[in-house]
XYZ file of C-alpha atoms in Angstrom:
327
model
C -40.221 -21.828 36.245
C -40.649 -21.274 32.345
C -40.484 -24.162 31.348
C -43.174 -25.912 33.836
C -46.015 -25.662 31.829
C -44.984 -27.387 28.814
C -43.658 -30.411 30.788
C -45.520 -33.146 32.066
C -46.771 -32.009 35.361
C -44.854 -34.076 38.504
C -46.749 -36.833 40.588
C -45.450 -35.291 43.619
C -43.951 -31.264 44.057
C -42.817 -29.825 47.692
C -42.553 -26.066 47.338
C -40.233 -25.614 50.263
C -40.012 -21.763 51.371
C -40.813 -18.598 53.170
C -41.232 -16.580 50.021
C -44.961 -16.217 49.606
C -45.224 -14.777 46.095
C -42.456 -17.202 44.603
C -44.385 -20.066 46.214
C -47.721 -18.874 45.027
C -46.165 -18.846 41.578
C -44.657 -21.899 41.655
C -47.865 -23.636 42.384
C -49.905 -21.853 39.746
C -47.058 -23.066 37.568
C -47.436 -26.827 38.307
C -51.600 -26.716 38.510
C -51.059 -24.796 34.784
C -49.384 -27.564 33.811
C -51.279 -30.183 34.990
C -54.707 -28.344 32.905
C -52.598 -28.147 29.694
C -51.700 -31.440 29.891
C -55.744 -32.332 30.730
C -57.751 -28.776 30.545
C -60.528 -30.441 32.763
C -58.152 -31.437 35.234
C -60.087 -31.278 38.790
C -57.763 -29.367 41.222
C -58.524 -29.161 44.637
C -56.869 -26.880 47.230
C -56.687 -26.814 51.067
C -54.845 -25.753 54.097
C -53.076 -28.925 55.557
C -53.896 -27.677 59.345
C -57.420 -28.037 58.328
C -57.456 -31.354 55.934
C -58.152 -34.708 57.169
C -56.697 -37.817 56.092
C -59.921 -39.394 55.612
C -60.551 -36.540 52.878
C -57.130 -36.685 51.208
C -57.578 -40.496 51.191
C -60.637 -39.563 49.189
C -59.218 -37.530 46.791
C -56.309 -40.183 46.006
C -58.496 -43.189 45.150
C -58.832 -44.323 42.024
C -61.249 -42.796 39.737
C -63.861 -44.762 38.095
C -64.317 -42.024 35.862
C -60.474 -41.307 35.046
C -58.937 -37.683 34.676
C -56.371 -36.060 35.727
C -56.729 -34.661 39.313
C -54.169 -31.894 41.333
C -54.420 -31.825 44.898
C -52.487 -28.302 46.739
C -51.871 -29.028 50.379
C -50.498 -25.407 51.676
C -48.684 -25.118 54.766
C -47.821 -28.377 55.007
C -45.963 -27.760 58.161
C -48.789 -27.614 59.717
C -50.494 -31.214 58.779
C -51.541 -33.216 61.845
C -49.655 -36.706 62.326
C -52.011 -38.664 60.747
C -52.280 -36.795 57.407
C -48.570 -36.966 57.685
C -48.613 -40.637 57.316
C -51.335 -40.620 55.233
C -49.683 -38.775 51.960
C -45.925 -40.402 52.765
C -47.493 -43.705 52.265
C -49.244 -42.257 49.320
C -45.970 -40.793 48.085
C -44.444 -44.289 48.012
C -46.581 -45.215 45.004
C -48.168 -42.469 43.426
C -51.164 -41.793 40.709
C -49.777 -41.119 37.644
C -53.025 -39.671 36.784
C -52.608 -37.492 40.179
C -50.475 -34.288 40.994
C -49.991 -34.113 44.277
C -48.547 -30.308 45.067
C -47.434 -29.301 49.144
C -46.364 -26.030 49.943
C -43.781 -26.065 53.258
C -41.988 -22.850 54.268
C -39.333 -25.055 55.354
C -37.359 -24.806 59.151
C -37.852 -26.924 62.165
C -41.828 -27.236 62.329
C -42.978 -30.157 59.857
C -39.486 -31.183 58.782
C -40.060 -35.051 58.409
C -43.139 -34.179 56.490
C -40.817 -32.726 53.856
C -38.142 -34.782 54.339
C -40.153 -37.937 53.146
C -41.470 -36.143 50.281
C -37.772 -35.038 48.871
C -36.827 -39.204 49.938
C -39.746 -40.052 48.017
C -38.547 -38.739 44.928
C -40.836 -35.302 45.104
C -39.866 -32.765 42.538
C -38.419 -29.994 44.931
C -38.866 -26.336 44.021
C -37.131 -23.807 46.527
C -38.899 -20.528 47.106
C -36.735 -18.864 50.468
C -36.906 -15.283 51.193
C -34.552 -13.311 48.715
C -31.503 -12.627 50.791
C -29.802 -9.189 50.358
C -29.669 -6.471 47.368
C -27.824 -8.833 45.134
C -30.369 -11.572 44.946
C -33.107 -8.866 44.655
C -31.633 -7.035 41.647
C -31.157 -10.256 39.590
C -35.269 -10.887 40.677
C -36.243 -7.415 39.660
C -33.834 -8.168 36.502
C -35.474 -11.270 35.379
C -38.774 -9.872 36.208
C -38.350 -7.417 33.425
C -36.595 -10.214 30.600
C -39.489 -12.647 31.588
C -42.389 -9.985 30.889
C -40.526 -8.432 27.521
C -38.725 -5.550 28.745
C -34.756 -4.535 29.499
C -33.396 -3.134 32.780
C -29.896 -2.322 33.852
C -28.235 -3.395 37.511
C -28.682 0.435 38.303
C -32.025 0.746 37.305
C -32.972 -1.923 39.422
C -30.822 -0.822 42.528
C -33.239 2.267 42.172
C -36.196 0.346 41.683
C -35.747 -0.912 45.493
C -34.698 2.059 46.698
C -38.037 3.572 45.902
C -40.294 0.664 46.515
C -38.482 -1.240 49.091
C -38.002 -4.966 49.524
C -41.061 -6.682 49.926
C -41.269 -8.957 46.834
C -45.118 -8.501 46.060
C -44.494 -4.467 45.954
C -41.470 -4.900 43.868
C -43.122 -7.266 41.019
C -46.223 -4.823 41.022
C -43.730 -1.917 40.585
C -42.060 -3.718 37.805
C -45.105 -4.684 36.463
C -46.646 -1.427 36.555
C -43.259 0.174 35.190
C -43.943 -1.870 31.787
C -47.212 -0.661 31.466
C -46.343 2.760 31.521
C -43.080 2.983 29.377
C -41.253 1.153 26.354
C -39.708 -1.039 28.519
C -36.457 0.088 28.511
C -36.182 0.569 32.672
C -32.570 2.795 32.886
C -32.230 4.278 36.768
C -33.150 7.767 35.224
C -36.403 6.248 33.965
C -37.096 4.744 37.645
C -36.353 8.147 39.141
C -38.369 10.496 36.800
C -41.304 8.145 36.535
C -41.293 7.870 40.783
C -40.190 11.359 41.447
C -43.182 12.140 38.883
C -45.877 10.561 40.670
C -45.071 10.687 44.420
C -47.519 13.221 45.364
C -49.989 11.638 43.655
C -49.665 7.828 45.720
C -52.393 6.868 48.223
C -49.606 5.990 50.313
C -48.405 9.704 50.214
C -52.138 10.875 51.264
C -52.453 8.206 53.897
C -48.553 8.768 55.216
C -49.570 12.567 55.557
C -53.213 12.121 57.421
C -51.310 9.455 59.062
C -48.988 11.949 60.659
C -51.525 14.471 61.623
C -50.453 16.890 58.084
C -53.775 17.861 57.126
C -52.473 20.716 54.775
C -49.947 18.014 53.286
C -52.918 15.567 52.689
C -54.926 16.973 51.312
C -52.187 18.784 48.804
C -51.464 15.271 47.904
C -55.045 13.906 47.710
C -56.495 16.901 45.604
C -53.779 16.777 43.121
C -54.045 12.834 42.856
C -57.703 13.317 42.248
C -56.897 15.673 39.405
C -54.636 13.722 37.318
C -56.935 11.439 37.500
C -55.860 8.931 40.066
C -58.570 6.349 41.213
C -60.306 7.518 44.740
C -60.528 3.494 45.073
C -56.771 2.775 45.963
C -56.541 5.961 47.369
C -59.149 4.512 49.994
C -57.382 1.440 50.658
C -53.979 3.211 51.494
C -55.912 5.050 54.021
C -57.501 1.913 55.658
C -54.091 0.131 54.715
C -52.117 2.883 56.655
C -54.343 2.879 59.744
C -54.359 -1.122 60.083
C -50.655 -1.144 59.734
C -49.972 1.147 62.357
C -52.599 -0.170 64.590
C -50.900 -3.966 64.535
C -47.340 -2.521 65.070
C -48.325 -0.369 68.149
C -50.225 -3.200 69.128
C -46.811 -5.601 68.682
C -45.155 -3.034 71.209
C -41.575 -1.553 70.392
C -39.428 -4.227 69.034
C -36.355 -4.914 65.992
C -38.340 -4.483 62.939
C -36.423 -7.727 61.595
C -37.393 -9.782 64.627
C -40.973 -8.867 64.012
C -41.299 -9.134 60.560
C -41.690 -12.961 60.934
C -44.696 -12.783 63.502
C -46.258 -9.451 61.737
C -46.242 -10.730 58.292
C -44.753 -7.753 56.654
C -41.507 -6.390 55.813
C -38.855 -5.040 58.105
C -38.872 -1.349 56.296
C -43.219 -1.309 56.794
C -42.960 -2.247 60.273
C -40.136 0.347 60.769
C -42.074 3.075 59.089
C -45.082 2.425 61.006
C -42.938 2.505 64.106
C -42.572 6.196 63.174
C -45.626 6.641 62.213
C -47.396 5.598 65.285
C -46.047 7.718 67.449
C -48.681 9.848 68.880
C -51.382 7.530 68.710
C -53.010 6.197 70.991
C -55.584 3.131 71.333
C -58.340 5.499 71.141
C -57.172 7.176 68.798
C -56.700 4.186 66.406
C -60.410 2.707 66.768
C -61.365 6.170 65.720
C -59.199 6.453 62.851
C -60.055 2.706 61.776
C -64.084 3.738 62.201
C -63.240 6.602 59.806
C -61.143 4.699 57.296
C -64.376 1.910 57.374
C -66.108 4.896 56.863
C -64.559 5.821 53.686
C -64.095 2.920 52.175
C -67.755 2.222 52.202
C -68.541 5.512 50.664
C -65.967 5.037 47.884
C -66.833 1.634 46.542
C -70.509 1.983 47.401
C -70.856 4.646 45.036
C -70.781 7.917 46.875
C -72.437 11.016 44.426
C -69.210 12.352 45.866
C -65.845 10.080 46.462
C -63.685 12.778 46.607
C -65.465 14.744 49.459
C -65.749 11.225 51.374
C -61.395 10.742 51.064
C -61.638 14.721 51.709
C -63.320 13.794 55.228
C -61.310 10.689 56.014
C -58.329 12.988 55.939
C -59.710 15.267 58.852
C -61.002 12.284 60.615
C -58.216 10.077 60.488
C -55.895 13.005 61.483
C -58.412 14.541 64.140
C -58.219 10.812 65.355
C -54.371 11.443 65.596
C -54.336 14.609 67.130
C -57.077 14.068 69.928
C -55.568 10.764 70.948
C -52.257 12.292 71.667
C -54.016 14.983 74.296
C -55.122 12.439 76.303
């Protein structure tokens, strides 16, 4: 993907995948493109389940006024019949002045929509799911190389041992690993620089309250707070760890990798939330998710004191916890 924004941008791209940040990138690639080859390029972008043909018949007329224009149909699986027909006839003979960009995560639903646009000639860029530590090493690999830095297999082995395997939280943690060291990413610098700053994660506060630890929370929050960690994020994990929980026990018990698809979210959160949400009860979650609302309100409203509000979403969220369980 490089190389996309010094070409001239494609009439017609399918980004054909279930990988959401690859095909997120992939588009801002091509609509990149399309503005450096005409900065006031007018790019439009909608969901296909909710775009009309009339409208997309709109948007592919011919200009009087000329331009370049980029039209991003997401989830194109999901177009109606008629749009369907509408942009394969379209694709037969199109705009050279137009980019016309569709986002498909591939399988059974929408197929012919996708097949006409790769038997149309559509550029085809394939964003799947990574599949297995091997093609997730050589991602967190190239992650560093494409952003300046260096990093070993091992290093990157550990990387996803400590972050897990959900792409978005593995390019932040690369990302984030860059900022904070000379680049050089060896497994030793993944395990001091993680070992370093567990106890000072939102996630560790929130995993803590989440379990009913209120000595261990706060521990984790306090310290956080004085190496001068953000109460913001810290917030978020909170309402983050509630929310996750809530829509797991909601899901019932079930194989984490069966439910991953229907959740949204990685195998290894759903799994951990599985543990975590034992003891909970329905109650008990709207109370935790009033406190966590709570909070987060406090925090980014500009509380004279953010640390006392996290301080008392702690007690809430775990008094939540531990009530629900007695009844």
């Amino acid at each position: 993907m490089s190389g996309v924004n010094t070409a001239s941008p494609a009439p017609l791209l399918l980004v054909q995948g279930d990988e959401e940040l690859l095909a997120a990138r992939a588009i801002a690639a091509a609509v990149a493109a399309a503005r450096a080859d005409e900065p006031g390029a007018d790019v439009r972008e909608y969901e296909a389940g909710a775009l009309s043909a009339g409208e997309v018949a709109e948007m592919l007329s011919p200009s009087l006024f000329g331009g370049r224009r980029v039209l991003v149909v997401r989830s194109g699986q999901d177009a109606r019949k008629d749009l369907v027909t509408a942009l394969l006839a379209y694709a037969k003979n199109p705009d050279p002045d137009v980019s016309l960009i569709v986002s498909h995560v591939g399988g059974a639903k929408g197929k012919a929509f996708a097949d006409g646009l790769r038997a149309a000639g559509a550029t085809v860029v394939s964003v799947a799911k990574l599949k297995g530590d091997r093609e997730r090493i050589a991602f967190v690999r190239d992650e560093f190389r494409r952003n300046g830095g260096r990093c070993d297999e091992p290093a990157a082995a550990a990387l996803l041992a400590a972050v897990g395997t959900d792409l978005r939280e593995i390019a932040a943690a690369c990302s984030q690993l860059l900022a904070d060291t000379d680049g050089k990413i060896s497994a030793a610098v993944v395990s001091r620089y993680y070992r370093g700053r567990a106890e000072v994660s939102g996630f560790a506060v929130a995993d803590a309250a989440m379990v009913g630890d209120v000595p261990g929370a706060l521990e984790a929050l306090r310290w956080a707070l004085h190496v001068g960690v953000d109460p913001v994020p810290i917030a978020d994990a909170i309402a983050d760890g509630v929310r996750t929980v809530a829509r797991v026990a909601s899901a019932g018990r079930g194989n984490p990798y069966q439910m991953a698809s229907s959740l949204g979210m990685p195998a290894w959160k759903i799994q951990k939330a599985q543990e975590r949400s034992r003891g909970w009860t329905p109650e008990g979650l709207v109370d935790a998710m009033r406190a966590a609302a709570d909070c987060n309100a406090a925090v980014k409203g500009g509380a004279e004191d953010r640390g006392y509000a996290l301080e008392q979403a702690v007690f809430a969220v775990a008094a939540a916890r531990n009530s629900g369980g007695a009844r």
